Amino acid sequence: MRGQAHTLEAFVASLLVLGGVAFALQATAVTPLSASTSNQYVGNQERAAALGVMDAAEGNGTLAPTVTFYNTSGERFENSSTDGQYHNGGPPTAFGRALNGTFGDEHTAFNVVVRYRYENGSRGSEPMVDMGTPTDDAVVASRSVVLFDDTALSSASAGTVKSPVNGTFYASDADPNGVLFNVVEVRIVLWRI
Amino acid sequence: MNDRGQLLLVTGFAIAVAIVALVLLLNTAIYTQNLATRSVDTGASDALAYRDTVADNLWPIVADENRKEYAHRSDLRANVSARIDQFTMLSAQRHLEGGASANVTNRTLHDGTRLVQDEGSREMTDATGSKANWTMANGVDGARTFDLNTTGGLENTTVLAADDEAFRVNVVGNGGSGNRWSVYVYRNLAGTHVAIKNGTDAGPTEVCPSLLAGPPKLNLTAGAIDGSNCDAIRFGKGATPPYEISLTYGNRSTGTYNATVNGTPPGVGNFNEPSTSPYEVPVVYGISVDVVYRTSGLQYRARIHLAPGGTP
């Protein structure tokens, strides 16, 4: 009888201790994936990496050709899915390959949206890459690309952004009186998967 | 026995509470460590990106207005300002949406003039066609391009008599009172010749004879004859800015020229309005602006100067 009571007490005590440990594990927020203030450095790193990829692309002149990689007669990005977006990674351009190389193996998903302006400054957007719905702790990195009236399309479509041979470009001329065509923003949303 | 059970129970609770407290402390420590080591991102990278966007893309917009050949400088300046406004507005939008103010202020447009004659068969006289020795521009601090393309009608003379007889372009330092630099073009039985008088020389010397075959095309800013390098003919050696640029014996050569200078012609009469040769086009030679970027935690201001290809 007395032995049974001791055993029970020991069990209860151990349950309490284990419960405390379990609670403690729940209370800590140190895993890299949990959305909290303590994992922000992961987001910072992702953002810095994305900015680095964009700055490099800007430097070697591959960012603008990705923005103009547009099939003007089909009115969607060249070789994209039927909804006009890429779903399996970046676009098939040098910048897209750089994005895939940087984030493809790192369990990081990204969406890319190209935002452009109308003449009065209001905003329009053209989704380019859609890899899903971002999580709560997704980060955003963006850079501007300036297009001029004589910027040539980098896709198989002939002509310039202002006057393609066939069809229309997604952005319109935001400064019809000058050589400036538009200032578009390449916006990358990144999150861990 | 009852006392002992209570004791164990209480001890269990105490240990549990102690562990929970320890965990909370540990969590706080980790959180603090995270805050302390977090990179302080004040948005400096966005400010620099904005400055680069302006510095890289503003000049093509201004250069396009220069190409439009406005007859009046006031129209040019108004349109250049409007184009810069629109570019500034469009490029600032994405920063405004992120809570930053981005602007291009304190703009200074430096006046320049493009001097053009594009009729190859015309003599290099002034707009009236009567003056052979005439001033093209004064108060000139520099020239971005100076292409002189002679096509014929050159005087038959020698290097010794060139000062008195040959067609030449003069660049006189100190606003017209200083040393004179000149490039002479003439011909004789031996062929076509180009001679140079540096600001400190007493008279002309023939240069780059091997490059010459017929009336030459001179690029006075790059130093080239018919596209081949001839450093000796570089604009204005030995003369101190501001320059006065003039032609002597303009009636002894036909041809075209296209010069963009940081200065203005001395007044009306020497040139026509576009596009009857010879004509002057008001241009913006260079531009200086302040790029201003402000957020709640950052104030960034940078003065940038844009005047590509100018000679010092």
Coordinates of C-alpha atoms in Angstrom, one line a residue:
Chain A
M1 CA 0.0 0.0 0.0
R2 CA 2.7 2.4 1.1
G3 CA 4.9 1.4 -1.9
Q4 CA 1.9 2.0 -4.3
A5 CA 1.4 5.5 -2.9
H6 CA 5.1 6.4 -3.3
T7 CA 5.1 5.1 -6.9
L8 CA 2.0 7.2 -7.7
E9 CA 3.5 10.3 -6.1
A10 CA 6.7 9.8 -8.1
F11 CA 4.6 9.5 -11.3
V12 CA 2.7 12.7 -10.5
A13 CA 5.9 14.5 -9.7
S14 CA 7.6 13.3 -12.9
L15 CA 4.5 14.3 -14.9
L16 CA 4.7 17.8 -13.4
V17 CA 8.4 18.0 -14.3
L18 CA 7.8 16.8 -17.8
G19 CA 4.9 19.1 -18.2
G20 CA 7.1 22.0 -17.2
V21 CA 9.7 21.0 -19.7
A22 CA 7.1 20.7 -22.4
F23 CA 5.6 24.1 -21.6
A24 CA 9.1 25.5 -21.6
L25 CA 9.7 24.2 -25.0
Q26 CA 6.5 25.8 -26.2
A27 CA 7.3 29.0 -24.6
T28 CA 10.7 29.4 -26.3
A29 CA 10.7 30.9 -29.7
V30 CA 14.1 30.1 -31.0
T31 CA 13.4 28.0 -34.1
P32 CA 14.3 29.7 -37.3
L33 CA 10.9 29.1 -38.9
S34 CA 8.6 30.4 -36.2
A35 CA 7.2 33.8 -37.0
S36 CA 8.3 36.0 -34.2
T37 CA 10.7 38.8 -33.5
S38 CA 13.5 36.5 -32.8
N39 CA 13.7 35.1 -36.3
Q40 CA 13.8 38.4 -38.0
Y41 CA 17.5 38.0 -38.8
V42 CA 16.5 35.2 -41.2
G43 CA 14.2 37.6 -43.0
N44 CA 16.9 40.3 -43.0
Q45 CA 19.4 37.9 -44.6
E46 CA 16.8 36.9 -47.2
R47 CA 16.1 40.5 -48.0
A48 CA 19.8 41.4 -48.2
A49 CA 20.3 38.4 -50.5
A50 CA 17.4 39.4 -52.8
L51 CA 18.7 43.0 -52.9
G52 CA 22.2 41.7 -53.7
V53 CA 20.8 39.6 -56.6
M54 CA 18.9 42.7 -57.9
D55 CA 21.8 45.0 -57.5
A56 CA 24.0 42.6 -59.4
A57 CA 21.4 42.2 -62.1
E58 CA 21.2 46.0 -62.3
G59 CA 25.0 46.2 -62.5
N60 CA 25.4 43.7 -65.3
G61 CA 22.3 45.0 -67.1
T62 CA 20.1 41.9 -66.8
L63 CA 17.3 43.4 -64.7
A64 CA 15.7 45.6 -67.4
P65 CA 15.7 42.7 -70.0
T66 CA 13.7 40.6 -67.5
V67 CA 11.1 43.3 -67.1
T68 CA 10.8 43.6 -70.9
F69 CA 10.8 39.8 -71.5
Y70 CA 7.2 40.1 -72.6
N71 CA 5.2 38.5 -75.4
T72 CA 3.3 41.6 -76.6
S73 CA 0.9 39.7 -78.9
G74 CA 0.1 37.1 -76.3
E75 CA 0.0 39.8 -73.6
R76 CA 1.9 37.7 -71.0
F77 CA 5.6 37.1 -70.1
E78 CA 7.4 35.0 -72.6
N79 CA 7.1 31.3 -72.0
S80 CA 5.0 31.8 -68.9
S81 CA 2.0 29.7 -67.9
T82 CA -1.4 30.4 -69.5
D83 CA -2.1 32.8 -66.6
G84 CA 0.9 34.9 -67.6
Q85 CA 3.1 34.0 -64.6
Y86 CA 5.9 31.7 -63.9
H87 CA 5.2 29.1 -61.2
N88 CA 8.2 26.9 -61.0
G89 CA 10.8 29.5 -60.3
G90 CA 12.2 32.7 -61.8
P91 CA 11.7 33.6 -65.5
P92 CA 14.0 32.0 -68.1
T93 CA 16.3 35.0 -68.1
A94 CA 19.7 35.7 -66.6
F95 CA 18.0 37.5 -63.6
G96 CA 15.5 34.6 -63.2
R97 CA 18.4 32.1 -63.2
A98 CA 20.2 34.2 -60.6
L99 CA 17.1 34.1 -58.4
N100 CA 16.8 30.3 -58.8
G101 CA 20.4 29.8 -58.1
T102 CA 20.2 32.0 -54.9
F103 CA 17.0 30.8 -53.5
G104 CA 16.0 27.6 -55.3
D105 CA 18.1 25.3 -53.0
E106 CA 17.5 27.3 -49.9
H107 CA 13.9 26.3 -49.3
T108 CA 12.9 29.9 -49.9
A109 CA 9.9 30.7 -52.1
F110 CA 9.5 34.0 -53.9
N111 CA 6.9 36.0 -55.8
V112 CA 8.0 38.7 -58.2
V113 CA 5.7 41.5 -59.1
V114 CA 6.5 44.3 -61.6
R115 CA 4.8 47.5 -60.6
Y116 CA 4.5 50.3 -63.1
R117 CA 3.1 53.8 -63.0
Y118 CA 0.5 55.7 -65.0
E119 CA 1.1 59.2 -66.1
N120 CA -0.5 60.6 -63.0
G121 CA 1.6 58.5 -60.7
S122 CA -1.0 55.9 -59.8
R123 CA 0.1 52.3 -59.7
G124 CA -0.5 49.2 -61.8
S125 CA 1.1 45.8 -61.4
E126 CA 1.9 42.8 -63.5
P127 CA 2.6 39.6 -61.5
M128 CA 5.6 37.8 -62.9
V129 CA 6.4 34.9 -60.6
D130 CA 3.8 33.3 -58.4
M131 CA 5.1 30.5 -56.1
G132 CA 2.2 30.6 -53.7
T133 CA 0.8 32.7 -50.8
P134 CA 3.5 34.3 -48.6
T135 CA 3.6 33.4 -44.9
D136 CA 3.3 36.0 -42.2
D137 CA 7.0 36.5 -41.9
A138 CA 7.7 37.1 -45.6
V139 CA 10.0 39.9 -46.5
V140 CA 10.0 42.3 -49.4
A141 CA 12.9 43.7 -51.5
S142 CA 12.5 46.0 -54.4
R143 CA 14.5 48.0 -56.9
S144 CA 13.6 50.5 -59.6
V145 CA 14.1 50.0 -63.3
V146 CA 13.9 53.0 -65.7
L147 CA 12.6 52.2 -69.2
F148 CA 12.9 54.6 -72.1
D149 CA 10.8 54.9 -75.2
D150 CA 13.5 53.2 -77.2
T151 CA 14.1 50.3 -74.8
A152 CA 13.9 47.2 -76.9
L153 CA 11.8 44.2 -75.9
S154 CA 14.1 41.4 -74.9
S155 CA 11.6 38.7 -75.8
A156 CA 11.0 37.2 -79.3
S157 CA 8.5 40.1 -79.8
A158 CA 10.0 42.7 -82.0
G159 CA 9.9 46.5 -81.4
T160 CA 10.3 48.7 -78.3
V161 CA 8.3 49.0 -75.1
K162 CA 6.6 52.1 -76.5
S163 CA 5.7 50.7 -79.9
P164 CA 5.9 47.0 -80.2
V165 CA 5.4 45.5 -83.6
N166 CA 2.5 43.4 -82.5
G167 CA 0.1 43.9 -79.5
T168 CA 0.9 46.0 -76.5
F169 CA 3.3 46.2 -73.6
Y170 CA 1.8 45.9 -70.1
A171 CA 2.9 49.4 -69.0
S172 CA 1.9 52.5 -70.8
D173 CA 4.0 55.6 -71.5
A174 CA 4.1 57.6 -68.3
D175 CA 5.7 60.6 -69.9
P176 CA 4.4 61.0 -73.5
N177 CA 6.2 64.3 -74.0
G178 CA 9.7 63.0 -73.2
V179 CA 11.9 60.1 -73.8
L180 CA 11.1 58.5 -70.5
F181 CA 8.7 55.6 -70.8
N182 CA 8.2 54.4 -67.2
V183 CA 9.8 53.7 -63.9
V184 CA 8.9 50.2 -62.9
E185 CA 9.6 48.5 -59.6
V186 CA 10.7 44.9 -59.4
R187 CA 9.3 43.7 -56.1
I188 CA 10.3 40.4 -54.7
V189 CA 8.4 38.8 -51.8
L190 CA 10.4 36.0 -50.0
W191 CA 9.6 33.5 -47.4
R192 CA 10.9 30.2 -46.0
I193 CA 9.1 27.0 -46.9
Chain B
M1 CA 2.7 9.0 5.4
N2 CA 0.3 11.8 4.5
D3 CA 2.9 14.4 5.3
R4 CA 5.4 12.7 3.0
G5 CA 2.9 12.7 0.1
Q6 CA 2.4 16.4 0.5
L7 CA 6.1 17.0 0.6
L8 CA 6.7 15.2 -2.7
L9 CA 3.8 17.0 -4.3
V10 CA 5.0 20.4 -3.2
T11 CA 8.5 19.6 -4.2
G12 CA 7.3 18.6 -7.7
F13 CA 5.4 21.8 -8.1
A14 CA 8.4 23.8 -6.9
I15 CA 10.7 22.1 -9.4
A16 CA 8.2 22.7 -12.2
V17 CA 7.9 26.4 -11.3
A18 CA 11.6 26.7 -11.1
I19 CA 12.0 25.2 -14.6
V20 CA 9.3 27.5 -16.1
A21 CA 11.0 30.5 -14.5
L22 CA 14.3 29.4 -15.9
V23 CA 12.8 29.0 -19.4
L24 CA 11.3 32.4 -19.3
L25 CA 14.6 33.9 -18.3
L26 CA 16.4 32.0 -21.0
N27 CA 13.8 33.2 -23.6
T28 CA 14.3 36.8 -22.5
A29 CA 18.0 36.4 -22.8
I30 CA 17.7 35.1 -26.3
Y31 CA 15.2 37.8 -27.3
T32 CA 17.5 40.5 -25.9
Q33 CA 20.4 39.0 -27.7
N34 CA 18.4 39.1 -30.9
L35 CA 17.5 42.7 -30.5
A36 CA 21.1 43.6 -29.7
T37 CA 22.6 41.9 -32.7
R38 CA 20.0 42.8 -35.2
S39 CA 21.4 44.8 -38.1
V40 CA 20.4 48.4 -37.9
D41 CA 18.7 49.0 -41.2
T42 CA 17.9 52.7 -41.5
G43 CA 17.0 52.4 -45.1
A44 CA 20.4 53.6 -46.3
S45 CA 20.4 51.1 -49.1
D46 CA 17.1 52.5 -50.5
A47 CA 18.5 56.0 -50.3
L48 CA 21.6 55.0 -52.3
A49 CA 19.5 53.1 -54.8
Y50 CA 17.4 56.2 -55.3
R51 CA 20.5 58.3 -55.9
D52 CA 21.8 55.8 -58.4
T53 CA 18.5 55.7 -60.2
V54 CA 18.6 59.5 -60.6
A55 CA 22.3 59.7 -61.4
D56 CA 22.0 56.9 -64.1
N57 CA 18.8 58.0 -65.8
L58 CA 18.4 61.7 -65.5
W59 CA 20.9 62.7 -68.2
P60 CA 19.3 60.6 -71.1
I61 CA 16.1 62.5 -70.4
V62 CA 17.8 65.9 -70.6
A63 CA 19.9 64.8 -73.6
D64 CA 16.7 63.9 -75.5
E65 CA 15.4 67.5 -74.9
N66 CA 18.7 68.8 -76.2
R67 CA 18.2 66.8 -79.4
K68 CA 14.8 68.5 -80.0
E69 CA 16.4 71.7 -81.2
Y70 CA 14.3 74.3 -79.5
A71 CA 14.6 77.8 -81.0
H72 CA 14.3 79.5 -77.6
R73 CA 16.2 78.8 -74.4
S74 CA 13.2 79.5 -72.2
D75 CA 11.2 76.7 -74.0
L76 CA 14.1 74.3 -73.5
R77 CA 14.5 75.1 -69.8
A78 CA 10.8 74.8 -69.2
N79 CA 10.6 71.5 -70.9
V80 CA 13.7 70.1 -69.3
S81 CA 12.2 71.1 -65.9
A82 CA 8.9 69.5 -66.7
R83 CA 10.6 66.2 -67.8
I84 CA 12.7 66.2 -64.6
D85 CA 9.6 66.8 -62.6
Q86 CA 7.8 63.9 -64.2
F87 CA 10.8 61.6 -63.7
T88 CA 11.2 62.6 -60.1
M89 CA 7.5 62.0 -59.4
L90 CA 7.5 58.6 -61.1
S91 CA 10.7 57.4 -59.4
A92 CA 9.7 58.7 -56.0
Q93 CA 6.3 56.9 -55.8
R94 CA 7.6 53.6 -54.6
H95 CA 9.6 55.3 -51.8
L96 CA 6.6 57.4 -50.9
E97 CA 4.5 54.3 -50.5
G98 CA 7.2 53.0 -48.1
G99 CA 7.0 56.1 -45.9
A100 CA 10.1 57.9 -47.4
S101 CA 10.2 61.2 -49.1
A102 CA 12.4 61.2 -52.2
N103 CA 13.0 64.3 -54.3
V104 CA 15.3 66.0 -56.7
T105 CA 15.7 69.6 -55.7
N106 CA 18.0 72.6 -56.1
R107 CA 18.4 72.1 -59.8
T108 CA 20.9 74.1 -61.7
L109 CA 20.9 73.9 -65.5
H110 CA 24.2 75.0 -67.1
D111 CA 23.6 76.8 -70.4
G112 CA 25.3 75.4 -73.4
T113 CA 24.9 75.9 -77.2
R114 CA 25.1 73.6 -80.1
L115 CA 26.6 75.3 -83.1
V116 CA 25.7 73.6 -86.4
Q117 CA 26.3 73.9 -90.0
D118 CA 25.0 70.9 -91.9
E119 CA 25.1 72.1 -95.5
G120 CA 28.3 70.5 -96.8
S121 CA 28.7 72.8 -99.7
R122 CA 28.4 76.0 -97.7
E123 CA 31.3 78.2 -96.9
M124 CA 32.0 78.6 -93.1
T125 CA 30.8 82.2 -93.0
D126 CA 28.4 83.7 -90.5
A127 CA 24.6 83.7 -91.0
T128 CA 24.6 86.6 -93.3
G129 CA 27.2 84.9 -95.5
S130 CA 29.2 88.1 -95.7
K131 CA 31.6 87.8 -92.7
A132 CA 34.5 85.5 -93.1
N133 CA 36.2 86.4 -89.8
W134 CA 33.6 86.0 -87.1
T135 CA 33.1 84.9 -83.5
M136 CA 31.2 81.7 -82.9
A137 CA 30.9 81.8 -79.1
N138 CA 32.5 83.5 -76.1
G139 CA 32.5 82.8 -72.4
V140 CA 33.1 79.1 -73.2
D141 CA 34.5 77.0 -70.4
G142 CA 34.7 73.8 -72.4
A143 CA 33.4 71.9 -75.4
R144 CA 31.8 68.5 -75.4
T145 CA 32.0 67.9 -79.1
F146 CA 33.7 69.8 -81.8
D147 CA 33.5 68.0 -85.2
L148 CA 34.8 70.0 -88.1
N149 CA 34.2 68.3 -91.5
T150 CA 35.8 70.1 -94.3
T151 CA 34.7 69.3 -97.8
G152 CA 36.6 71.5 -100.1
G153 CA 37.3 75.1 -101.2
L154 CA 40.6 75.1 -99.2
E155 CA 43.1 77.8 -99.8
N156 CA 46.3 77.0 -101.7
T157 CA 49.1 78.1 -99.3
T158 CA 52.0 77.0 -97.1
V159 CA 52.6 76.6 -93.4
L160 CA 54.6 79.8 -93.4
A161 CA 51.8 81.9 -94.9
A162 CA 49.0 80.0 -93.1
D163 CA 48.5 82.8 -90.5
D164 CA 47.7 85.2 -93.3
E165 CA 45.9 83.0 -95.8
A166 CA 44.5 79.7 -94.4
F167 CA 41.1 78.8 -93.0
R168 CA 41.4 78.3 -89.3
V169 CA 39.4 77.9 -86.0
N170 CA 40.7 80.0 -83.2
V171 CA 40.3 79.4 -79.5
V172 CA 41.5 82.5 -77.6
G173 CA 42.0 82.2 -73.8
N174 CA 41.1 84.5 -71.0
G175 CA 37.8 85.6 -72.7
G176 CA 39.5 86.8 -75.9
S177 CA 42.6 88.5 -74.6
G178 CA 44.8 85.6 -73.8
N179 CA 46.9 83.0 -75.8
R180 CA 45.5 81.9 -79.1
W181 CA 45.2 78.3 -80.1
S182 CA 44.4 77.6 -83.7
V183 CA 43.9 74.7 -86.1
Y184 CA 44.6 75.5 -89.8
V185 CA 43.3 73.6 -92.8
Y186 CA 44.7 74.3 -96.3
R187 CA 46.1 72.6 -99.3
N188 CA 49.0 72.9 -101.8
L189 CA 50.6 70.8 -104.4
A190 CA 51.8 68.3 -101.8
G191 CA 48.2 67.6 -100.6
T192 CA 46.0 68.7 -97.8
H193 CA 47.5 69.9 -94.6
V194 CA 46.4 70.4 -91.0
A195 CA 48.5 72.7 -88.8
I196 CA 48.3 73.6 -85.1
K197 CA 49.4 76.7 -83.2
N198 CA 49.4 76.0 -79.5
G199 CA 48.7 78.9 -77.2
T200 CA 52.4 79.4 -76.5
D201 CA 53.7 78.8 -80.0
A202 CA 54.7 81.7 -82.3
G203 CA 53.3 80.1 -85.4
P204 CA 51.7 77.0 -86.8
T205 CA 53.3 73.6 -87.2
E206 CA 52.0 70.8 -89.5
V207 CA 50.7 67.8 -87.7
C208 CA 49.7 64.2 -88.5
P209 CA 50.6 64.4 -92.2
S210 CA 50.3 60.6 -92.7
L211 CA 46.5 60.7 -91.9
L212 CA 45.6 63.2 -94.6
A213 CA 44.0 62.4 -97.9
G214 CA 41.7 65.1 -99.2
P215 CA 39.7 67.6 -97.0
P216 CA 39.9 66.1 -93.5
K217 CA 37.2 65.4 -90.8
L218 CA 38.6 66.8 -87.6
N219 CA 37.3 65.8 -84.2
L220 CA 38.8 68.5 -82.0
T221 CA 37.6 67.2 -78.6
A222 CA 38.7 63.6 -79.1
G223 CA 41.8 64.5 -81.1
A224 CA 41.2 62.6 -84.3
I225 CA 41.5 63.1 -88.1
D226 CA 39.2 61.0 -90.3
G227 CA 38.7 58.8 -87.3
S228 CA 42.4 58.1 -86.6
N229 CA 44.0 59.3 -83.5
C230 CA 45.9 62.6 -83.7
D231 CA 46.3 64.0 -80.2
A232 CA 48.0 67.1 -81.4
I233 CA 44.8 68.7 -82.6
R234 CA 43.1 68.5 -79.2
F235 CA 41.0 71.6 -78.5
G236 CA 42.5 74.6 -76.8
K237 CA 46.0 73.5 -75.7
G238 CA 47.9 76.3 -74.1
A239 CA 44.8 78.6 -73.8
T240 CA 43.1 79.3 -70.5
P241 CA 39.3 79.2 -70.2
P242 CA 37.0 81.1 -70.6
Y243 CA 37.6 80.8 -74.4
E244 CA 36.4 82.8 -77.3
I245 CA 35.9 80.6 -80.4
S246 CA 36.2 82.3 -83.7
L247 CA 36.7 81.4 -87.4
T248 CA 39.2 83.2 -89.7
Y249 CA 38.9 83.0 -93.4
G250 CA 35.7 81.0 -93.1
N251 CA 35.2 81.7 -96.9
R252 CA 38.3 79.5 -97.6
S253 CA 36.7 76.2 -96.7
T254 CA 33.3 74.6 -97.3
G255 CA 32.0 71.9 -94.9
T256 CA 30.0 71.2 -91.8
Y257 CA 30.6 71.5 -88.2
N258 CA 28.8 70.4 -85.0
A259 CA 30.0 71.8 -81.7
T260 CA 28.5 71.7 -78.3
V261 CA 30.1 74.3 -76.1
N262 CA 29.6 75.4 -72.5
G263 CA 28.8 79.0 -73.4
T264 CA 26.6 81.2 -75.5
P265 CA 27.1 83.0 -78.9
P266 CA 28.0 86.7 -78.5
G267 CA 24.6 87.8 -79.8
V268 CA 22.1 87.7 -82.6
G269 CA 23.2 87.8 -86.2
N270 CA 26.0 85.2 -86.3
F271 CA 23.7 82.2 -86.4
N272 CA 20.2 81.4 -87.6
E273 CA 17.5 79.6 -85.8
P274 CA 17.2 75.9 -86.4
S275 CA 17.6 74.6 -89.0
T276 CA 19.0 76.9 -91.6
S277 CA 22.8 76.7 -91.6
P278 CA 24.6 77.9 -89.7
Y279 CA 22.4 77.7 -86.7
E280 CA 22.6 77.7 -83.0
V281 CA 20.6 75.4 -80.7
P282 CA 20.2 76.2 -77.0
V283 CA 21.1 73.1 -75.0
V284 CA 21.6 72.2 -71.4
Y285 CA 25.3 71.5 -71.2
G286 CA 25.2 70.0 -67.7
I287 CA 23.0 69.8 -64.8
S288 CA 23.5 69.8 -61.0
V289 CA 20.8 68.5 -58.7
D290 CA 20.4 67.6 -55.0
V291 CA 19.0 64.1 -54.4
V292 CA 17.2 64.3 -51.2
Y293 CA 15.9 61.2 -49.4
R294 CA 14.2 61.4 -46.0
T295 CA 12.7 58.8 -43.7
S296 CA 11.8 59.0 -40.0
G297 CA 15.3 57.7 -39.2
L298 CA 17.4 59.0 -42.1
Q299 CA 18.2 62.2 -43.9
Y300 CA 20.2 61.8 -47.0
R301 CA 21.3 64.6 -49.4
A302 CA 23.7 64.2 -52.3
R303 CA 24.8 66.8 -54.9
I304 CA 25.3 65.2 -58.3
H305 CA 26.6 66.7 -61.4
L306 CA 25.7 65.4 -64.8
A307 CA 27.5 66.5 -68.0
P308 CA 28.8 63.5 -69.8
G309 CA 31.8 63.7 -72.1
G310 CA 32.8 67.3 -71.2
T311 CA 36.3 68.4 -71.5
P312 CA 37.9 69.8 -68.3

